[in-house]
XYZ file of C-alpha atoms in Angstrom:
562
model
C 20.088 130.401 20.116
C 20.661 127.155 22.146
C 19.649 128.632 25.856
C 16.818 130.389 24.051
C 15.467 127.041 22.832
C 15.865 126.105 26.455
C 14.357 128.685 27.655
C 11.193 127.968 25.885
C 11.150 124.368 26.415
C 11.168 124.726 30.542
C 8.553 127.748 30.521
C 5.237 127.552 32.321
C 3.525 130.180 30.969
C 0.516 130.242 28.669
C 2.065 130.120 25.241
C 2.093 127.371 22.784
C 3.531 124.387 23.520
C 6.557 123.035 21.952
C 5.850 119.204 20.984
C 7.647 116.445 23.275
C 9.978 114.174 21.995
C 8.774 110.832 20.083
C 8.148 107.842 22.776
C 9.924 104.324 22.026
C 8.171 101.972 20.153
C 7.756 99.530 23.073
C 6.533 102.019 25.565
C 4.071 103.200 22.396
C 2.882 99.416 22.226
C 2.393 99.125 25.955
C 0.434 102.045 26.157
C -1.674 100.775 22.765
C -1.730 97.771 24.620
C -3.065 98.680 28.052
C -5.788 101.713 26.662
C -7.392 98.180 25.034
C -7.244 96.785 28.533
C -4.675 93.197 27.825
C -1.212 95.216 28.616
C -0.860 92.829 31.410
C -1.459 89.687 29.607
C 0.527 90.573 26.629
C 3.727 91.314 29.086
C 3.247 88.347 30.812
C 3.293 86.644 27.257
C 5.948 88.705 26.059
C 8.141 87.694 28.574
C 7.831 84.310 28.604
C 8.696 84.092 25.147
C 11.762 86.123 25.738
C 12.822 83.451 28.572
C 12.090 80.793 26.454
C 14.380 82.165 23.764
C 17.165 82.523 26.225
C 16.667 78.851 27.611
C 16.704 77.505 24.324
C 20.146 79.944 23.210
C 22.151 78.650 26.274
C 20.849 75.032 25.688
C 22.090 75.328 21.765
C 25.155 76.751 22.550
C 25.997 74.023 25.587
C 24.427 71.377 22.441
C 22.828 69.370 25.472
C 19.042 70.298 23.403
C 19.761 66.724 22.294
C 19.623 65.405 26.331
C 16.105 67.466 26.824
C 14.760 66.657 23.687
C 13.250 63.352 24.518
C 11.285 64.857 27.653
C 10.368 67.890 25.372
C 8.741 65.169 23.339
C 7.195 63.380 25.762
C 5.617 66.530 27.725
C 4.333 67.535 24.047
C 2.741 64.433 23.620
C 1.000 64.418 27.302
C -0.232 67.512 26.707
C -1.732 66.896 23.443
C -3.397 63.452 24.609
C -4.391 65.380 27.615
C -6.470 67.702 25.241
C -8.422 64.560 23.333
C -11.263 63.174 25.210
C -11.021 59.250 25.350
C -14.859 58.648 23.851
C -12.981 60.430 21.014
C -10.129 57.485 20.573
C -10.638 54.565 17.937
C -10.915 50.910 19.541
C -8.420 48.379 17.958
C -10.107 45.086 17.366
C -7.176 42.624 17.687
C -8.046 39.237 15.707
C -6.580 35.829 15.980
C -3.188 34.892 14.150
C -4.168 32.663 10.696
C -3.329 28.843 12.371
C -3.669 29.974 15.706
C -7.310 28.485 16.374
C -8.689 24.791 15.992
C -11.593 26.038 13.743
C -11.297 22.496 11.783
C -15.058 21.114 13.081
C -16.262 24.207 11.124
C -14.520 23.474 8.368
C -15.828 20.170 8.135
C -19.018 21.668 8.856
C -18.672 23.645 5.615
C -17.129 21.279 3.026
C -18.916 18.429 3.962
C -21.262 18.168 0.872
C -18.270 19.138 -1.467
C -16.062 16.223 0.021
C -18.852 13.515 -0.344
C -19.870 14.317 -3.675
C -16.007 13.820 -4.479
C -14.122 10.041 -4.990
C -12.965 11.197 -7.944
C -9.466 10.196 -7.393
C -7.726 7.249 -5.633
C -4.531 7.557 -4.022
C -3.816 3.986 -3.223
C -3.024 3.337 -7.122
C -1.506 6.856 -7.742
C 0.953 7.453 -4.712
C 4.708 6.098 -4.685
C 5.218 7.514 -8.255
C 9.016 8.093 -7.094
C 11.908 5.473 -7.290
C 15.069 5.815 -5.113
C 17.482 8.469 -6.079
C 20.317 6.570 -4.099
C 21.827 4.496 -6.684
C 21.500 0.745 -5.649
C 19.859 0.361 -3.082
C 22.502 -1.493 -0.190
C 21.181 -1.876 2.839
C 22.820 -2.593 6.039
C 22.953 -5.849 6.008
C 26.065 -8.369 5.348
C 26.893 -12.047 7.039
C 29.786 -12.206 8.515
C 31.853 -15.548 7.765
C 34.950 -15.255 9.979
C 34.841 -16.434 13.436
C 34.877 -14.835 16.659
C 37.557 -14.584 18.490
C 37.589 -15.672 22.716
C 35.214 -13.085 24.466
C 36.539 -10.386 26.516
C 33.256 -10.469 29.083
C 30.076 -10.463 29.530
C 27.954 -7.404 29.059
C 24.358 -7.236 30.800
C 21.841 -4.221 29.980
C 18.935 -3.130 31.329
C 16.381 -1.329 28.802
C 14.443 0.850 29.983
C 11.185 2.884 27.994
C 8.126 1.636 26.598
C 8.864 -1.191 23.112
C 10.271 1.067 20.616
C 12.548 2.828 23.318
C 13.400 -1.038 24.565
C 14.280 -1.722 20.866
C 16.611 1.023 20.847
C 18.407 0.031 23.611
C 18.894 -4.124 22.562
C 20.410 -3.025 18.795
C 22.737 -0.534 20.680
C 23.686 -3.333 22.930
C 24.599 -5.714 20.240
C 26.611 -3.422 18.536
C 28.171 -2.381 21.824
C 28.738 -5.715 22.605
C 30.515 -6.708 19.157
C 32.535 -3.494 19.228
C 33.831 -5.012 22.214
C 34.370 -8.661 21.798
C 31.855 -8.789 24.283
C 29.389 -11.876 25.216
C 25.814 -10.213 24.935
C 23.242 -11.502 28.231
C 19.780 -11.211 26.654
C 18.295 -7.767 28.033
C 16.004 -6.810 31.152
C 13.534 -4.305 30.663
C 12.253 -1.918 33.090
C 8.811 -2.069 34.781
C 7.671 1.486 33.097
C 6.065 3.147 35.614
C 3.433 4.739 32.380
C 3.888 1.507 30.494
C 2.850 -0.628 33.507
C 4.334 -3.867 31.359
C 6.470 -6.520 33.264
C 6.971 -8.572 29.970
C 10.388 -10.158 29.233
C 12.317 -10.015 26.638
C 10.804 -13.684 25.550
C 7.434 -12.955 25.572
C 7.547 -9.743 22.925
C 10.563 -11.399 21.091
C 11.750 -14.717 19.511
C 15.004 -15.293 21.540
C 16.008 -18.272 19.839
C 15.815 -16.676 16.577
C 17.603 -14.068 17.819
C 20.876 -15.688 19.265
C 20.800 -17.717 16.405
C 20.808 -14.858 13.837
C 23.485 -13.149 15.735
C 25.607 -15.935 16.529
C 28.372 -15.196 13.636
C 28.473 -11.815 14.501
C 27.715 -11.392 18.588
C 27.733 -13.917 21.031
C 24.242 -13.728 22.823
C 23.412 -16.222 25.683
C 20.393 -16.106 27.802
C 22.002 -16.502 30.981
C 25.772 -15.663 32.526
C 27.518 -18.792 33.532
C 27.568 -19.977 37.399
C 31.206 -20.279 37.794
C 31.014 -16.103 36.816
C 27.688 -15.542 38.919
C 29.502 -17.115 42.320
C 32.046 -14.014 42.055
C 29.097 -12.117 42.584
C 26.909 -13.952 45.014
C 25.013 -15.383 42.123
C 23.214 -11.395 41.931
C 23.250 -9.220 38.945
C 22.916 -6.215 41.088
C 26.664 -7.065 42.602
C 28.167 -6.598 39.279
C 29.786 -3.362 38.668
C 27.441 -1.347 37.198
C 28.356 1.888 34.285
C 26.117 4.924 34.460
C 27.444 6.207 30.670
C 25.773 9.646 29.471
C 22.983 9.484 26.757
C 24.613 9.588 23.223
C 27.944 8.614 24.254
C 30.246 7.733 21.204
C 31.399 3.804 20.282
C 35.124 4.761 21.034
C 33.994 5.885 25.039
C 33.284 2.075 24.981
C 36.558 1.085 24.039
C 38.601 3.705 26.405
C 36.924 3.441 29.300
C 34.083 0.352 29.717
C 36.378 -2.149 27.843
C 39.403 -2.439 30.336
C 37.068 -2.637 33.518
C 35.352 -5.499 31.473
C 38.576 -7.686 30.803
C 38.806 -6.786 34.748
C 35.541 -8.069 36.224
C 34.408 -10.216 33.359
C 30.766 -9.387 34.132
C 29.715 -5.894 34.114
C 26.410 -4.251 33.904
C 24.688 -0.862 32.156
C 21.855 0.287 33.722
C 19.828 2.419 32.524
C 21.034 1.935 28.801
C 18.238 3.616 26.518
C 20.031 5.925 23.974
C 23.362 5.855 25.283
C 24.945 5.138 22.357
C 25.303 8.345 19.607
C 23.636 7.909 15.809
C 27.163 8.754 14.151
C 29.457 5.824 14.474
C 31.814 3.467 11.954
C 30.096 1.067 9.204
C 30.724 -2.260 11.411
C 29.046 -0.496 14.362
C 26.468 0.568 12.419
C 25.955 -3.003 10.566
C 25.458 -4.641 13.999
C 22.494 -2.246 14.985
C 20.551 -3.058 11.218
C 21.302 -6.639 12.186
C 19.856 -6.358 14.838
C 16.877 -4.266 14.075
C 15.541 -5.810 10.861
C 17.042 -9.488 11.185
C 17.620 -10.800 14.511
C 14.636 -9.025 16.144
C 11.490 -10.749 15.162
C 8.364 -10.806 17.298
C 7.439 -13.681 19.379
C 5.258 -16.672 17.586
C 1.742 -15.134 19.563
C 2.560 -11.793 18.933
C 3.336 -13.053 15.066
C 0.305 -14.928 15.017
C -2.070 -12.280 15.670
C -0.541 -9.900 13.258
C -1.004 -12.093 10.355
C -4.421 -12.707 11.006
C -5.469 -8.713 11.386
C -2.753 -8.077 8.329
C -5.283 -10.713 6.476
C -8.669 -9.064 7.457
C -7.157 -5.518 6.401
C -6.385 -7.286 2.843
C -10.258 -8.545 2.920
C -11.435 -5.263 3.954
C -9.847 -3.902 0.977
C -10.472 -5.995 -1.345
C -11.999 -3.334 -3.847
C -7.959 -1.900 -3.744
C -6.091 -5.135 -4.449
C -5.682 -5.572 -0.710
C -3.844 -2.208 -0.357
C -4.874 -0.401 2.850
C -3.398 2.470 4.890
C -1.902 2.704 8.172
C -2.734 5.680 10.340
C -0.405 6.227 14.076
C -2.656 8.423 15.512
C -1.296 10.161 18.991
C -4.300 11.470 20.324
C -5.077 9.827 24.229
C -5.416 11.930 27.166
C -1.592 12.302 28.171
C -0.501 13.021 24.757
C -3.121 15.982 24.277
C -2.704 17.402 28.107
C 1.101 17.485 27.373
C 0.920 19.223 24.323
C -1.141 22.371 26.129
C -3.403 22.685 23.195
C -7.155 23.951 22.944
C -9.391 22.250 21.123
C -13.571 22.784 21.819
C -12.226 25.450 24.134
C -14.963 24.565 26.725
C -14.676 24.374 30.927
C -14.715 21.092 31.156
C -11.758 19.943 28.523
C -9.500 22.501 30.688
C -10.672 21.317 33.904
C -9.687 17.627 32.691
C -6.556 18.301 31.038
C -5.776 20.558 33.754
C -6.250 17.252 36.335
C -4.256 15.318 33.546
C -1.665 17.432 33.735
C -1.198 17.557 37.458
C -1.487 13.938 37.623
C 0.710 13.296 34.987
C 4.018 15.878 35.197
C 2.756 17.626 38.944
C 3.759 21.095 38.452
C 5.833 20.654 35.846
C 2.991 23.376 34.300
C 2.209 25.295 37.202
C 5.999 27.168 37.998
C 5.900 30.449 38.256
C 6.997 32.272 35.437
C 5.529 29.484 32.995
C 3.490 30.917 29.956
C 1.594 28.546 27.661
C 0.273 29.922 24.317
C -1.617 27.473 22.981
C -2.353 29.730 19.603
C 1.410 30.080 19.278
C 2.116 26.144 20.116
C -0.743 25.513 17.044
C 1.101 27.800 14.534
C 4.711 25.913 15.415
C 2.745 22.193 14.373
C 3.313 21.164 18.000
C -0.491 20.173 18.229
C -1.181 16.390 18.074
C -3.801 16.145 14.976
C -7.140 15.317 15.836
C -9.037 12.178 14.089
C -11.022 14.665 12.206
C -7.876 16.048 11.142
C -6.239 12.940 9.769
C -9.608 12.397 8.252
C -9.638 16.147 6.144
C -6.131 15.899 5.283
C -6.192 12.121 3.921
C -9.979 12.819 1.983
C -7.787 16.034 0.435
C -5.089 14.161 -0.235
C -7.324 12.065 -2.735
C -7.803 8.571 -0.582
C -11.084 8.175 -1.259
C -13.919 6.914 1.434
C -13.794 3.256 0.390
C -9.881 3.184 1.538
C -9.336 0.661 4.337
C -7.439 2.041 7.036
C -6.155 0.570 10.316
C -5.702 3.044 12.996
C -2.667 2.367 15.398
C -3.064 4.254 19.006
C -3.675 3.898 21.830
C -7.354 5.069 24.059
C -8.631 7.720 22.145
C -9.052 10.946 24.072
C -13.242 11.523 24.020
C -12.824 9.001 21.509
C -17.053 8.497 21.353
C -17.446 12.260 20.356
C -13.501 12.478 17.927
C -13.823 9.933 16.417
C -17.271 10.148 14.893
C -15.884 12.539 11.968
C -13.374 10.040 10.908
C -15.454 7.361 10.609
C -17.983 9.381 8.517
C -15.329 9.867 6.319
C -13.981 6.552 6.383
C -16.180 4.136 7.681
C -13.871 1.252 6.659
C -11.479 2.288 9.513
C -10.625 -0.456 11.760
C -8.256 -1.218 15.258
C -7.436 -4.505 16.537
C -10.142 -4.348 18.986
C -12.725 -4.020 16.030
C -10.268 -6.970 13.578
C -10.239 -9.186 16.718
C -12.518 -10.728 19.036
C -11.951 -10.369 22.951
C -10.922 -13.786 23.056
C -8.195 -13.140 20.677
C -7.073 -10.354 21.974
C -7.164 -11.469 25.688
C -3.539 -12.991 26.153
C -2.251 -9.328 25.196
C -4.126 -6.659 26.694
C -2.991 -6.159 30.014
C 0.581 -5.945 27.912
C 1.076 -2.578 26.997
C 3.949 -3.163 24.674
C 2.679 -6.160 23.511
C -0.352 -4.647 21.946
C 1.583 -1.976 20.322
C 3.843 -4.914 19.101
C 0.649 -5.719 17.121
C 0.212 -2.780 15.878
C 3.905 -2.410 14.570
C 3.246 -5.810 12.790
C 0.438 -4.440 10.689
C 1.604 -1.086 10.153
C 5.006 -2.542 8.439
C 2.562 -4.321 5.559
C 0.384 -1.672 4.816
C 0.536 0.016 1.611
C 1.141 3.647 2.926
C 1.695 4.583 6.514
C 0.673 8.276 7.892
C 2.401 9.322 10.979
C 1.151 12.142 12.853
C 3.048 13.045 15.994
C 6.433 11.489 15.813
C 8.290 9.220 18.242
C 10.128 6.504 18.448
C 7.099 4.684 17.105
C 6.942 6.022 13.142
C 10.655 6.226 13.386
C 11.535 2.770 13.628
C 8.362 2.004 11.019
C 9.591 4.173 8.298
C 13.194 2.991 8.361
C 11.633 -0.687 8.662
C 9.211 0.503 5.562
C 13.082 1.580 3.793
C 13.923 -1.663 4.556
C 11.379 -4.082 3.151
C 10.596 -1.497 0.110
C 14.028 -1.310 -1.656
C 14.961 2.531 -0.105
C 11.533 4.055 0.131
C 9.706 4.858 3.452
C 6.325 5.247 1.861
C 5.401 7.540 4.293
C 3.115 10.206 5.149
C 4.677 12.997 7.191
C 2.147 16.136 6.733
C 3.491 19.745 7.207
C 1.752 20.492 10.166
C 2.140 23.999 10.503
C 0.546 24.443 7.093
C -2.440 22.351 8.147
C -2.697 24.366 10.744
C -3.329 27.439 8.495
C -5.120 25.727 5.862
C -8.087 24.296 8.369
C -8.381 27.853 9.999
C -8.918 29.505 6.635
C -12.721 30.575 6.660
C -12.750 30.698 3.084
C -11.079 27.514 1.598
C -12.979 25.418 -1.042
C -13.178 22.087 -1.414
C -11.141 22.219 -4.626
C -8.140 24.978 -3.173
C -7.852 22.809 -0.015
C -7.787 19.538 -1.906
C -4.746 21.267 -4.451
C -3.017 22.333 -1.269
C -3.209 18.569 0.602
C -2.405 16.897 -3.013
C 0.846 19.078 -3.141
C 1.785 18.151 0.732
C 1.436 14.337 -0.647
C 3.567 14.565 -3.462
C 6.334 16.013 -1.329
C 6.244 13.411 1.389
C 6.660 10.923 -1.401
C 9.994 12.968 -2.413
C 10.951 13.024 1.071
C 10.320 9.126 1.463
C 13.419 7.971 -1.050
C 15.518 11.062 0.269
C 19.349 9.970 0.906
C 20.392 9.705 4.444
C 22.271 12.466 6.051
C 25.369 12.620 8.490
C 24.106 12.082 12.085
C 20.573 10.475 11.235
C 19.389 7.275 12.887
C 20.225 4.239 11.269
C 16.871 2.708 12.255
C 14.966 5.408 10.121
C 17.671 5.164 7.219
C 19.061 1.361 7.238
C 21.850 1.913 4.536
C 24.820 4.604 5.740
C 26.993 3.832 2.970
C 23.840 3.441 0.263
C 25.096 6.482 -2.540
C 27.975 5.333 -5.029
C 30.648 7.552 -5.391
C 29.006 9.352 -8.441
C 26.035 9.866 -6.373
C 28.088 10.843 -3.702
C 29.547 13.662 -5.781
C 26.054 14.745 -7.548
C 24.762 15.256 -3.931
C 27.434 17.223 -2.352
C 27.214 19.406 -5.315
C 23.394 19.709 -4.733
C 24.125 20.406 -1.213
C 26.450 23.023 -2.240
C 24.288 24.588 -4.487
C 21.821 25.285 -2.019
C-alpha cells in the first residue's frame, strides 16, 4: 500500500494530481508578501528587528544595558530634535531678577504725587520709642586713682589711613601702651596717598587735653627725651621698628614687643592701623573708650566750626524743637566705580567709571578671569545708595519734607543731576559748604580729614543719624551716639537688599512702600539698644561688661533659644 502511494506520487502521466504538502507559514508570508510587491522591504525589516532582539538579549544577560543606556537616550533625543523644525521651537524671554535693576528714578517718577500730598506723619517726635534692654547702662569709662609705676619705654606709632582709620590706630596705641607700662610719644600720621592730608596730630586734635586726660592712666609726652634720641642719632627712623600682623592679640604685646622694649627703651610700630584684635581683657578695653570718647577731643578750630553749623542746623529746624537728621552719604566717584554698579546704564557713566577704575585700582578689574555682575552685586546690598535713594527711603520712613537734614560726604558723584531728587524732597538739606561761608571754611579745605572732622562733630548732635555704606566713619559715630545717649545708637542702618527689591517693584504704592520702610525703621531702632556681642568693636559698643548677671543669664537663654 506504501510503494503504491509512491508510485502515484512520482508519476508523470496525465492523471489527477495528488495535492502537495502544506508550505511553512513563513515561506506562505513571503510569498503573500512578494505577489504584493514589498517582500524585500519587509525582510529587510524583519531582520533588523530580529538583530535588534539579539543585541538587546546578550546586552540583558551581560546587564551592561545600564552602560548604553545613556547614549541610547541621547541618540533618541537627536533624532527626535532632528525631526522638529526650529521656526517650530518656543523663544524663552528671560527677565531681570526682582532687585537686580536700579529702576528707583521710575519709581520716583510714579509716586511722586502720592509722596507730596503725604506729611502726615513725623518721625523726628515718633522714633527712639525703645529704651536699653542692657540693664544699667555702664559704660567704659572709670578714673584710675593709683599711680603709675616707672615706665618700661617709650613706644612711638605711626597711623596710617584717612581720620577714622588714624583714630583707630591712637586708642589702640594707648591701650597698647598701658598694657605695657609703656610711655606713649604722641602719634605720626601718614601722608595718605587718597587722603592727600599732611595734618598732625595737633592740628585735628587737642593734645594738651589729651595728655592731660590720660595722664593717670598712660603716660603720653609729645616728644622722646634727648638723652634717649642721641642713642639713635637723634632719628626716629633708627629706632627698631615692629612690623606686627593686623589684629594681633594684647598678650603678643607682652611676649614678644615688651622684652625688646625694656631692651632698646625706644621702639617704634610702623604701620600700626588695626593691629590690635577687638577681643581683649576689661583694662585693655577701658584704655581704648578712654581714649576714644574722653581724651580725644577735636582741636579748638575744628571745635569752633562745629558748634556754629551744629547751631544753624538747630535754626533750620526750628519747626522740630531743633531736632534734625544726619545723613553719611557714600556716593563720590571712587566709592561708586569701586562698587561696579549700574545706575542710568548709559555710555558715558561706563566710560567714566571705567577711567575711574583704571585710575584708581589699575587692573585690579581688568584680570582675566574677573566677572562683575552688577544685577547680582545690587541684590547682595553691595550698591552704595543713591541721594534719591536716601531721599525715598527716609520720605517712607515718615520724616516728613520740612525735616532738616545735614548731609555728611564727600564730592557728590554727578552731584548737579543726583542730587536734584533729594532736594525736591527735602529742600531743607544742608552741607557745610551751604552752613558756612568760604571764608569760614577756608582754613580747612585743603584738609581732607579735617573737613570730615567737621562733619563727625555735627553728626554726633543730631537727633537721628542714617548711615548708608558703612566704614569706619558710621562705626565710630554710632558707638559715640551709645555713648552720649545712655546705650542707644539712634541709628539708621536700612536693609539694603530689601530696598533693593522694594524700589524695583513696578507695582508698589505709595501706602505698601511706606508700610514696608516704616517696618525697616522700627527695627533699626531695636537694633540701636541691642547688647554687645563677643568680638565686636568697642568703639561701636563702648560698654563690654554693660549686662548684669541676670541679664547675662536672660540673654544666653535667648541666644539659646534661637
Amino acid at each position: 500500500m506504501q510503494n503504491h502511494a509512491y508510485s502515484r506520487l512520482g508519476s508523470s502521466g496525465g492523471g489527477a494530481a495528488v495535492p502537495s504538502p502544506p508550505s511553512s507559514p513563513r515561506r506562505a508570508w513571503g510569498r503573500r508578501a512578494s505577489a504584493k510587491g514589498g517582500w524585500s522591504a519587509r525582510a529587510g525589516a524583519g531582520a533588523a528587528r530580529r538583530a535588534a532582539r539579539a543585541v538587546l538579549a546578550a546586552l540583558l544577560r551581560r546587564q551592561a544595558v545600564f552602560l548604553f543606556a545613556p547614549l541610547l537616550y541621547v541618540a533618541a533625543m537627536l533624532l527626535y530634535m532632528g525631526s522638529i523644525s526650529l521656526d517650530s521651537v518656543p523663544r524663552i524671554i528671560s527677565r531681570p531678577a526682582p532687585g537686580s535693576m536700579y529702576r528707583s528714578p521710575q519709581l520716583y517718577a510714579r509716586l511722586r504725587a502720592d509722596m507730596d500730598a503725604d506729611n502726615s506723619t513725623d518721625a523726628l517726635a515718633t522714633v527712639w520709642r525703645h529704651a536699653y534692654k542692657g540693664g544699667v547702662w555702664r559704660p567704659c569709662i572709670s578714673n584710675n586713682t593709683n599711680g603709675l609705676p616707672e615706665s618700661n619705654g617709650y613706644i612711638y606709632v605711626e597711623a596710617n589711613g584717612g581720620l577714622n582709620q588714624q583714630r583707630t590706630s591712637i586708642c589702640n596705641a594707648v591701650a597698647v601702651a598701658g598694657f605695657l607700662n609703656a610711655t606713649l610719644v604722641i602719634p605720626n600720621f601718614h601722608y595718605h596717598s587718597i587722603w592727600r592730608d599732611p595734618s598732625k596730630f595737633s592740628d585735628i586734635y587737642d593734645e594738651d587735653h589729651f595728655i592731660h586726660r590720660l595722664k593717670n592712666d598712660v603716660r603720653v609726652v609729645d616728644k622722646v627725651p634727648e638723652y634717649i634720641m642721641e642713642r639713635f642719632g637723634h632719628n626716629l627712623s633708627n629706632a627698631f621698628n615692629f612690623k606686627i600682623k593686623a589684629w594681633s592679640p594684647i598678650q603678643f604685646y607682652g611676649d614678644v614687643v615688651l622684652p625688646k622694649l625694656i631692651e632698646e627703651r625706644l621702639i617704634r610700630i610702623s604701620p600700626f592701623a588695626n593691629r590690635l584684635s577687638f577681643d581683649a581683657p576689661p583694662a585693655v578695653q577701658r584704655l581704648r573708650c578712654l581714649a576714644n570718647f574722653e581724651a580725644l577731643k577735636f582741636s579748638k578750630p575744628i571745635t569752633n566750626i562745629s558748634n556754629t553749623l551744629v547751631s544753624r542746623m538747630r535754626e533750620k529746624s526750628a519747626e522740630n524743637n531743633g531736632k534734625y537728621v544726619a545723613v553719611h552719604l557714600r556716593f563720590e566717584e571712587d566709592m561708586v566705580a569701586f562698587s561696579c554698579c549700574v545706575f542710568d546704564g548709559g555710555d558715558n557713566e561706563k566710560k567714566e567709571l571705567d577711567a575711574a577704575r583704571e585710575k584708581g585700582w589699575r587692573g585690579k578689574f581688568t584680570r582675566p578671569g574677573r566677572v562683575i555682575r552688577p544685577g547680582a552685586i545690587r541684590m547682595n546690598g553691595k550698591c552704595p545708595l543713591t541721594p534719591l535713594e536716601v531721599g525715598l527711603m527716609l520720605r517712607g520712613m515718615g520724616f516728613s519734607n520740612n525735616t532738616a537734614i545735614y548731609l555728611a560726604s564727600g564730592r557728590i558723584y554727578k552731584a548737579e543731576k543726583n542730587m536734584a531728587p533729594l532736594l525736591e524732597m527735602f529742600p531743607l538739606l544742608q552741607t557745610k559748604e551751604t552752613l558756612a561761608s568760604d571764608e569760614e571754611l577756608a582754613p580747612f579745605k585743603n584738609f581732607s580729614s579735617r573737613m570730615a572732622a567737621i562733619d563727625y562733630s555735627v553728626c554726633v548732635h543730631s537727633e537721628v543719624f542714617v548711615t548708608t555704606q558703612g566704614g569706619n566713619f558710621p562705626h565710630f559715630l554710632i558707638g559715640h551716639r551709645r555713648y552720649l545717649y545712655g546705650g542707644h545708637a539712634k541709628t539708621i542702618k536700612p536693609d539694603k537688599r530689601k530696598l533693593a527689591i522694594l524700589f524695583d517693584s513696578p507695582r508698589i504704592g505709595w501706602k505698601s512702600l511706606k508700610r514696608q520702610l516704616f517696618n525697616m525703621r522700627a527695627h533699626s531702632d531695636a537694633k540701636g539698644i541691642e547688647i554687645k556681642r563677643a568680638n565686636e568693636s568697642v568703639y561701636t559698643f563702648p560698654c563690654p561688661d554693660c549686662m548684669s548677671r541676670s541679664n547675662k543669664s536672660e540673654h544666653s537663654k535667648s541666644i539659646q533659644a534661637r
